C-alpha cells in the first residue's frame, strides 16, 4: 500500500545496499526510509582500453550496469565514454580507487561527487527542504520538493536542538563541566539549562547518554565541537566503555575526519577536523 508523507529532509547517506533518508514529518515524527539510488561515473580513453576496463568491471563483486554513451567534455567536446552505474552507492569510492590503480591512463568524470550531492541534484532537493514522499512501508518510491533554495521565508523545520558547551575555553584551561541546553521548535524545554560535571567520567557519560536518548535531537550544537568537545567525548566514551548515541542511526558509526593541510592559490591552507553523524546533524558553534 502506497502512502504520502510530507515533511523536511533531514539527512541522506549511503548504507550497505542503497540510501537511508531521514525525514522530520509534518506530524512531528522522525521517519527513516530507504531508497534505491544509482551513482554513475564515466571513463574516457582509447577504445581498446575501455573494452579492457569493461571486462575488468564485469568481474568485480559489485552490482553494476555498464554502457557505452556520449558525454560532452568542456575542452574536447563530445566523447564516447564508458558509463559505470554503481547500484550500491557506498561502494563507489572503493571501486573508483581500484579503477584508477588498474587503468591509470584513462580519464574519469563525475567520480568525486559525494552521494548526498548527487541525490540533491537528481531530485532537486536540499538540506531541510520541505518534501512530499510517496512511500511503501519503509521504501521511498518518489520524492518531490515543495520549496526551493530561493524561498525568502520558507516554513521552518521544527528542529530539536541539543546544545553542549564547556564551562571555559579548552584552549586556555581544562573544562570542569559541560553545559547542556535543549530547544524544541525554537522554545526552551522545561529543563532547558543545566551542567554535567566532568570530574567523574562514567557518571557524566551515563547522564549525557540518557539526555541524548530522552531528547532525541535533530541537531547537536557544540561549542569548540570539532576542535575539542566531540573528539574529547569520543575518546572518553572509548576509555570508559560507555557508548554515546550521537548517531540517531545506531547501525552507523560517527565519521571522524582528521585535520589536513593543502596548497591552494599559492598558499597553504588548513581544513579543520570534523565529526559527522548519521540521522542527526552536528554543528560547531563559532566561539
mmCIF file of C-alpha atoms in Angstrom:
data_model
loop_
_atom_site.group_PDB
_atom_site.id
_atom_site.type_symbol
_atom_site.label_atom_id
_atom_site.label_comp_id
_atom_site.label_asym_id
_atom_site.label_seq_id
_atom_site.Cartn_x
_atom_site.Cartn_y
_atom_site.Cartn_z
ATOM 1 C CA UNK A 1 0.000 0.000 0.000
ATOM 2 C CA UNK A 2 1.378 3.412 -1.012
ATOM 3 C CA UNK A 3 1.332 6.287 1.481
ATOM 4 C CA UNK A 4 2.063 10.016 1.090
ATOM 5 C CA UNK A 5 4.138 11.730 3.790
ATOM 6 C CA UNK A 6 5.104 15.412 3.933
ATOM 7 C CA UNK A 7 7.988 16.828 5.933
ATOM 8 C CA UNK A 8 11.532 18.193 5.944
ATOM 9 C CA UNK A 9 14.513 16.273 4.596
ATOM 10 C CA UNK A 10 16.995 15.937 7.455
ATOM 11 C CA UNK A 11 19.707 13.586 6.190
ATOM 12 C CA UNK A 12 20.701 11.358 3.265
ATOM 13 C CA UNK A 13 23.595 8.887 3.309
ATOM 14 C CA UNK A 14 24.519 5.522 1.770
ATOM 15 C CA UNK A 15 24.096 2.266 3.638
ATOM 16 C CA UNK A 16 25.346 -1.178 2.601
ATOM 17 C CA UNK A 17 22.832 -1.648 -0.219
ATOM 18 C CA UNK A 18 21.075 1.660 -1.028
ATOM 19 C CA UNK A 19 20.376 5.039 0.599
ATOM 20 C CA UNK A 20 18.970 5.961 4.002
ATOM 21 C CA UNK A 21 16.748 9.051 4.281
ATOM 22 C CA UNK A 22 15.627 10.757 7.468
ATOM 23 C CA UNK A 23 12.536 12.954 7.395
ATOM 24 C CA UNK A 24 11.034 15.254 10.015
ATOM 25 C CA UNK A 25 7.355 14.599 9.387
ATOM 26 C CA UNK A 26 4.727 17.330 9.428
ATOM 27 C CA UNK A 27 3.132 15.264 12.215
ATOM 28 C CA UNK A 28 6.245 15.698 14.379
ATOM 29 C CA UNK A 29 7.507 12.136 13.916
ATOM 30 C CA UNK A 30 11.039 11.274 12.756
ATOM 31 C CA UNK A 31 10.979 8.789 9.895
ATOM 32 C CA UNK A 32 13.723 6.608 8.473
ATOM 33 C CA UNK A 33 13.252 5.408 4.894
ATOM 34 C CA UNK A 34 15.322 3.596 2.295
ATOM 35 C CA UNK A 35 15.585 4.340 -1.401
ATOM 36 C CA UNK A 36 17.236 2.702 -4.378
ATOM 37 C CA UNK A 37 19.777 5.029 -5.970
ATOM 38 C CA UNK A 38 22.413 4.631 -8.655
ATOM 39 C CA UNK A 39 25.699 6.582 -8.713
ATOM 40 C CA UNK A 40 27.302 6.906 -12.143
ATOM 41 C CA UNK A 41 30.862 7.701 -13.159
ATOM 42 C CA UNK A 42 32.405 7.801 -16.623
ATOM 43 C CA UNK A 43 35.718 6.718 -18.141
ATOM 44 C CA UNK A 44 37.206 8.015 -21.394
ATOM 45 C CA UNK A 45 40.225 6.882 -23.393
ATOM 46 C CA UNK A 46 41.269 4.570 -26.236
ATOM 47 C CA UNK A 47 38.526 2.134 -27.277
ATOM 48 C CA UNK A 48 40.732 -0.899 -26.641
ATOM 49 C CA UNK A 49 41.462 0.165 -23.061
ATOM 50 C CA UNK A 50 37.802 0.970 -22.398
ATOM 51 C CA UNK A 51 36.941 -2.531 -23.592
ATOM 52 C CA UNK A 52 39.513 -3.982 -21.176
ATOM 53 C CA UNK A 53 38.029 -1.847 -18.392
ATOM 54 C CA UNK A 54 34.562 -3.182 -19.254
ATOM 55 C CA UNK A 55 35.779 -6.774 -18.914
ATOM 56 C CA UNK A 56 37.594 -5.935 -15.681
ATOM 57 C CA UNK A 57 34.473 -4.321 -14.196
ATOM 58 C CA UNK A 58 32.311 -7.266 -15.239
ATOM 59 C CA UNK A 59 34.453 -9.433 -12.971
ATOM 60 C CA UNK A 60 34.075 -7.245 -9.876
ATOM 61 C CA UNK A 61 31.862 -8.462 -6.969
ATOM 62 C CA UNK A 62 29.754 -5.273 -7.127
ATOM 63 C CA UNK A 63 26.378 -4.934 -8.888
ATOM 64 C CA UNK A 64 26.996 -2.646 -11.878
ATOM 65 C CA UNK A 65 25.363 -1.576 -15.124
ATOM 66 C CA UNK A 66 27.794 -0.819 -17.955
ATOM 67 C CA UNK A 67 27.018 1.013 -21.185
ATOM 68 C CA UNK A 68 28.694 2.993 -23.960
ATOM 69 C CA UNK A 69 27.434 6.538 -24.312
ATOM 70 C CA UNK A 70 28.464 10.077 -25.227
ATOM 71 C CA UNK A 71 29.197 12.976 -22.902
ATOM 72 C CA UNK A 72 30.477 16.469 -23.533
ATOM 73 C CA UNK A 73 33.903 17.456 -22.218
ATOM 74 C CA UNK A 74 34.418 21.178 -21.638
ATOM 75 C CA UNK A 75 37.580 21.247 -23.756
ATOM 76 C CA UNK A 76 37.282 18.247 -26.094
ATOM 77 C CA UNK A 77 33.592 18.337 -26.973
ATOM 78 C CA UNK A 78 31.585 15.130 -27.411
ATOM 79 C CA UNK A 79 33.387 11.964 -26.336
ATOM 80 C CA UNK A 80 32.486 8.301 -26.349
ATOM 81 C CA UNK A 81 32.739 7.127 -22.745
ATOM 82 C CA UNK A 82 32.074 4.056 -20.651
ATOM 83 C CA UNK A 83 29.233 4.739 -18.178
ATOM 84 C CA UNK A 84 29.575 2.786 -14.925
ATOM 85 C CA UNK A 85 26.391 2.742 -12.847
ATOM 86 C CA UNK A 86 27.063 1.581 -9.288
ATOM 87 C CA UNK A 87 23.915 0.079 -7.762
ATOM 88 C CA UNK A 88 25.339 0.152 -4.218
ATOM 89 C CA UNK A 89 26.446 3.801 -3.787
ATOM 90 C CA UNK A 90 28.513 3.138 -0.656
ATOM 91 C CA UNK A 91 30.963 1.102 -2.780
ATOM 92 C CA UNK A 92 31.571 3.847 -5.334
ATOM 93 C CA UNK A 93 34.722 5.310 -3.748
ATOM 94 C CA UNK A 94 36.436 1.955 -3.307
ATOM 95 C CA UNK A 95 35.586 0.903 -6.848
ATOM 96 C CA UNK A 96 36.936 4.157 -8.252
ATOM 97 C CA UNK A 97 40.243 3.768 -6.393
ATOM 98 C CA UNK A 98 40.614 0.254 -7.820
ATOM 99 C CA UNK A 99 39.782 1.508 -11.330
ATOM 100 C CA UNK A 100 42.446 4.222 -11.162
ATOM 101 C CA UNK A 101 45.027 1.724 -9.868
ATOM 102 C CA UNK A 102 44.260 -0.735 -12.681
ATOM 103 C CA UNK A 103 43.790 1.804 -15.510
ATOM 104 C CA UNK A 104 45.687 4.979 -14.516
ATOM 105 C CA UNK A 105 45.968 6.320 -18.084
ATOM 106 C CA UNK A 106 42.198 6.730 -18.568
ATOM 107 C CA UNK A 107 40.298 9.955 -17.854
ATOM 108 C CA UNK A 108 37.492 9.768 -15.297
ATOM 109 C CA UNK A 109 34.466 12.017 -14.846
ATOM 110 C CA UNK A 110 31.954 12.555 -12.004
ATOM 111 C CA UNK A 111 33.914 10.210 -9.770
ATOM 112 C CA UNK A 112 34.455 12.536 -6.792
ATOM 113 C CA UNK A 113 30.901 13.865 -6.353
ATOM 114 C CA UNK A 114 29.531 12.960 -2.924
ATOM 115 C CA UNK A 115 26.445 10.769 -2.713
ATOM 116 C CA UNK A 116 24.263 13.377 -0.909
ATOM 117 C CA UNK A 117 25.168 15.961 -3.569
ATOM 118 C CA UNK A 118 24.280 13.506 -6.347
ATOM 119 C CA UNK A 119 20.956 12.851 -4.658
ATOM 120 C CA UNK A 120 20.218 16.564 -4.260
ATOM 121 C CA UNK A 121 20.955 17.218 -7.943
ATOM 122 C CA UNK A 122 18.901 14.231 -9.076
ATOM 123 C CA UNK A 123 15.730 15.123 -7.159
ATOM 124 C CA UNK A 124 16.174 18.914 -6.822
ATOM 125 C CA UNK A 125 16.185 18.792 -3.020
ATOM 126 C CA UNK A 126 18.476 20.262 -0.365
ATOM 127 C CA UNK A 127 19.019 20.013 3.419
ATOM 128 C CA UNK A 128 15.797 20.743 5.339
ATOM 129 C CA UNK A 129 13.841 21.104 2.097
ATOM 130 C CA UNK A 130 10.129 20.562 2.582
ATOM 131 C CA UNK A 131 9.208 17.498 0.520
ATOM 132 C CA UNK A 132 6.411 15.119 -0.315
ATOM 133 C CA UNK A 133 7.307 11.435 -0.325
ATOM 134 C CA UNK A 134 5.460 8.524 -1.854
ATOM 135 C CA UNK A 135 6.401 5.503 0.246
ATOM 136 C CA UNK A 136 5.544 1.835 0.532
ATOM 137 C CA UNK A 137 6.323 0.621 4.044
ATOM 138 C CA UNK A 138 9.881 1.912 4.617
ATOM 139 C CA UNK A 139 10.812 2.355 0.929
ATOM 140 C CA UNK A 140 10.682 5.679 -0.919
ATOM 141 C CA UNK A 141 9.078 5.393 -4.339
ATOM 142 C CA UNK A 142 9.268 9.095 -5.217
ATOM 143 C CA UNK A 143 10.281 12.388 -3.635
ATOM 144 C CA UNK A 144 9.042 15.822 -4.762
ATOM 145 C CA UNK A 145 10.369 19.143 -3.378
ATOM 146 C CA UNK A 146 7.712 21.575 -2.105
ATOM 147 C CA UNK A 147 10.002 24.598 -1.844
ATOM 148 C CA UNK A 148 13.239 25.887 -3.381
ATOM 149 C CA UNK A 149 16.530 27.241 -2.015
ATOM 150 C CA UNK A 150 15.412 30.682 -3.193
ATOM 151 C CA UNK A 151 12.417 30.957 -0.867
ATOM 152 C CA UNK A 152 12.775 34.105 1.237
ATOM 153 C CA UNK A 153 10.556 32.894 4.074
ATOM 154 C CA UNK A 154 10.309 29.086 3.914
ATOM 155 C CA UNK A 155 8.310 27.242 6.522
ATOM 156 C CA UNK A 156 10.925 26.384 9.168
ATOM 157 C CA UNK A 157 11.580 22.813 10.144
ATOM 158 C CA UNK A 158 10.583 22.014 13.761
ATOM 159 C CA UNK A 159 14.104 21.112 14.830
ATOM 160 C CA UNK A 160 15.014 19.703 18.221
ATOM 161 C CA UNK A 161 18.385 21.204 19.174
ATOM 162 C CA UNK A 162 20.677 19.985 21.949
ATOM 163 C CA UNK A 163 23.459 22.447 22.839
ATOM 164 C CA UNK A 164 26.692 21.369 24.535
ATOM 165 C CA UNK A 165 29.250 23.883 25.787
ATOM 166 C CA UNK A 166 32.289 23.517 28.088
ATOM 167 C CA UNK A 167 32.413 25.917 31.032
ATOM 168 C CA UNK A 168 35.631 27.531 29.750
ATOM 169 C CA UNK A 169 37.788 27.826 26.652
ATOM 170 C CA UNK A 170 39.547 24.431 26.296
ATOM 171 C CA UNK A 171 42.496 26.187 24.674
ATOM 172 C CA UNK A 172 43.174 28.072 27.923
ATOM 173 C CA UNK A 173 42.151 25.680 30.698
ATOM 174 C CA UNK A 174 40.730 22.216 31.271
ATOM 175 C CA UNK A 175 36.909 22.425 31.434
ATOM 176 C CA UNK A 176 35.275 21.105 34.601
ATOM 177 C CA UNK A 177 31.725 20.722 33.314
ATOM 178 C CA UNK A 178 29.625 20.636 30.172
ATOM 179 C CA UNK A 179 26.612 22.940 29.952
ATOM 180 C CA UNK A 180 23.573 21.252 28.373
ATOM 181 C CA UNK A 181 20.553 23.071 26.961
ATOM 182 C CA UNK A 182 17.668 21.905 24.818
ATOM 183 C CA UNK A 183 15.417 23.743 22.366
ATOM 184 C CA UNK A 184 12.324 22.366 20.673
ATOM 185 C CA UNK A 185 10.528 24.326 17.949
ATOM 186 C CA UNK A 186 12.529 27.383 18.958
ATOM 187 C CA UNK A 187 11.314 27.320 22.582
ATOM 188 C CA UNK A 188 13.147 26.274 25.708
ATOM 189 C CA UNK A 189 12.384 22.856 27.104
ATOM 190 C CA UNK A 190 11.134 22.628 30.701
ATOM 191 C CA UNK A 191 14.626 21.537 31.797
ATOM 192 C CA UNK A 192 16.350 23.902 29.433
ATOM 193 C CA UNK A 193 19.758 24.508 31.011
ATOM 194 C CA UNK A 194 21.952 22.589 33.419
ATOM 195 C CA UNK A 195 25.552 21.362 33.828
ATOM 196 C CA UNK A 196 27.103 17.906 33.883
ATOM 197 C CA UNK A 197 30.393 17.795 35.881
ATOM 198 C CA UNK A 198 33.401 16.083 34.284
ATOM 199 C CA UNK A 199 35.195 15.046 37.479
ATOM 200 C CA UNK A 200 33.685 11.534 37.313
ATOM 201 C CA UNK A 201 33.771 10.458 33.657
ATOM 202 C CA UNK A 202 31.483 7.431 33.848
ATOM 203 C CA UNK A 203 28.516 9.159 35.596
ATOM 204 C CA UNK A 204 28.987 12.079 33.191
ATOM 205 C CA UNK A 205 28.770 9.781 30.157
ATOM 206 C CA UNK A 206 25.762 7.898 31.549
ATOM 207 C CA UNK A 207 23.960 11.193 32.188
ATOM 208 C CA UNK A 208 24.771 12.608 28.753
ATOM 209 C CA UNK A 209 23.720 9.358 27.065
ATOM 210 C CA UNK A 210 20.376 9.469 28.905
ATOM 211 C CA UNK A 211 19.836 13.092 27.853
ATOM 212 C CA UNK A 212 20.551 12.373 24.179
ATOM 213 C CA UNK A 213 18.158 9.418 24.166
ATOM 214 C CA UNK A 214 15.461 11.338 26.014
ATOM 215 C CA UNK A 215 15.612 14.450 23.832
ATOM 216 C CA UNK A 216 16.426 12.626 20.547
ATOM 217 C CA UNK A 217 17.876 15.817 18.992
ATOM 218 C CA UNK A 218 17.925 16.580 15.270
ATOM 219 C CA UNK A 219 20.949 18.849 15.733
ATOM 220 C CA UNK A 220 23.731 18.813 18.329
ATOM 221 C CA UNK A 221 25.138 22.340 18.578
ATOM 222 C CA UNK A 222 28.586 22.086 20.153
ATOM 223 C CA UNK A 223 30.934 24.887 21.184
ATOM 224 C CA UNK A 224 34.535 24.017 20.236
ATOM 225 C CA UNK A 225 32.866 20.904 18.834
ATOM 226 C CA UNK A 226 35.246 19.778 16.095
ATOM 227 C CA UNK A 227 38.390 21.099 17.753
ATOM 228 C CA UNK A 228 37.853 19.755 21.278
ATOM 229 C CA UNK A 229 34.439 18.672 22.556
ATOM 230 C CA UNK A 230 33.482 15.881 20.152
ATOM 231 C CA UNK A 231 36.961 14.268 19.989
ATOM 232 C CA UNK A 232 37.040 14.504 23.811
ATOM 233 C CA UNK A 233 33.624 12.819 24.151
ATOM 234 C CA UNK A 234 34.519 10.033 21.719
ATOM 235 C CA UNK A 235 37.825 9.368 23.496
ATOM 236 C CA UNK A 236 36.170 9.429 26.934
ATOM 237 C CA UNK A 237 33.464 7.078 25.700
ATOM 238 C CA UNK A 238 36.020 4.582 24.398
ATOM 239 C CA UNK A 239 38.154 4.709 27.551
ATOM 240 C CA UNK A 240 35.175 4.099 29.876
ATOM 241 C CA UNK A 241 33.220 1.637 27.744
ATOM 242 C CA UNK A 242 30.084 3.815 27.699
ATOM 243 C CA UNK A 243 28.709 4.424 24.210
ATOM 244 C CA UNK A 244 27.167 7.767 23.275
ATOM 245 C CA UNK A 245 24.266 7.651 20.774
ATOM 246 C CA UNK A 246 25.473 10.621 18.736
ATOM 247 C CA UNK A 247 24.105 8.842 15.662
ATOM 248 C CA UNK A 248 20.343 8.576 15.501
ATOM 249 C CA UNK A 249 21.027 5.628 13.196
ATOM 250 C CA UNK A 250 22.947 3.388 15.584
ATOM 251 C CA UNK A 251 23.917 0.995 12.772
ATOM 252 C CA UNK A 252 26.310 3.716 11.589
ATOM 253 C CA UNK A 253 29.495 4.946 13.279
ATOM 254 C CA UNK A 254 30.492 8.542 13.866
ATOM 255 C CA UNK A 255 32.713 9.548 10.962
ATOM 256 C CA UNK A 256 35.836 11.384 12.126
ATOM 257 C CA UNK A 257 37.761 13.364 9.534
ATOM 258 C CA UNK A 258 41.228 14.415 10.540
ATOM 259 C CA UNK A 259 42.602 17.917 10.179
ATOM 260 C CA UNK A 260 44.534 18.362 6.941
ATOM 261 C CA UNK A 261 46.607 20.968 5.164
ATOM 262 C CA UNK A 262 46.582 21.628 1.434
ATOM 263 C CA UNK A 263 48.091 24.009 -1.108
ATOM 264 C CA UNK A 264 45.645 26.276 -2.927
ATOM 265 C CA UNK A 265 46.042 29.530 -4.888
ATOM 266 C CA UNK A 266 49.666 29.934 -3.895
ATOM 267 C CA UNK A 267 49.295 29.406 -0.160
ATOM 268 C CA UNK A 268 48.953 26.676 2.425
ATOM 269 C CA UNK A 269 45.515 26.297 3.972
ATOM 270 C CA UNK A 270 44.189 24.177 6.831
ATOM 271 C CA UNK A 271 40.893 22.316 6.924
ATOM 272 C CA UNK A 272 39.894 21.570 10.497
ATOM 273 C CA UNK A 273 38.929 18.055 11.501
ATOM 274 C CA UNK A 274 35.231 17.317 11.935
ATOM 275 C CA UNK A 275 32.786 14.670 13.058
ATOM 276 C CA UNK A 276 29.761 13.590 11.010
ATOM 277 C CA UNK A 277 26.705 11.783 12.369
ATOM 278 C CA UNK A 278 24.019 9.743 10.598
ATOM 279 C CA UNK A 279 20.394 10.749 11.109
ATOM 280 C CA UNK A 280 21.268 13.821 13.151
ATOM 281 C CA UNK A 281 23.448 16.836 12.455
ATOM 282 C CA UNK A 282 26.402 18.186 14.397
ATOM 283 C CA UNK A 283 27.108 21.889 14.110
ATOM 284 C CA UNK A 284 30.100 23.607 15.692
ATOM 285 C CA UNK A 285 29.372 26.981 17.250
ATOM 286 C CA UNK A 286 31.961 29.639 16.356
ATOM 287 C CA UNK A 287 33.395 30.991 19.613
#
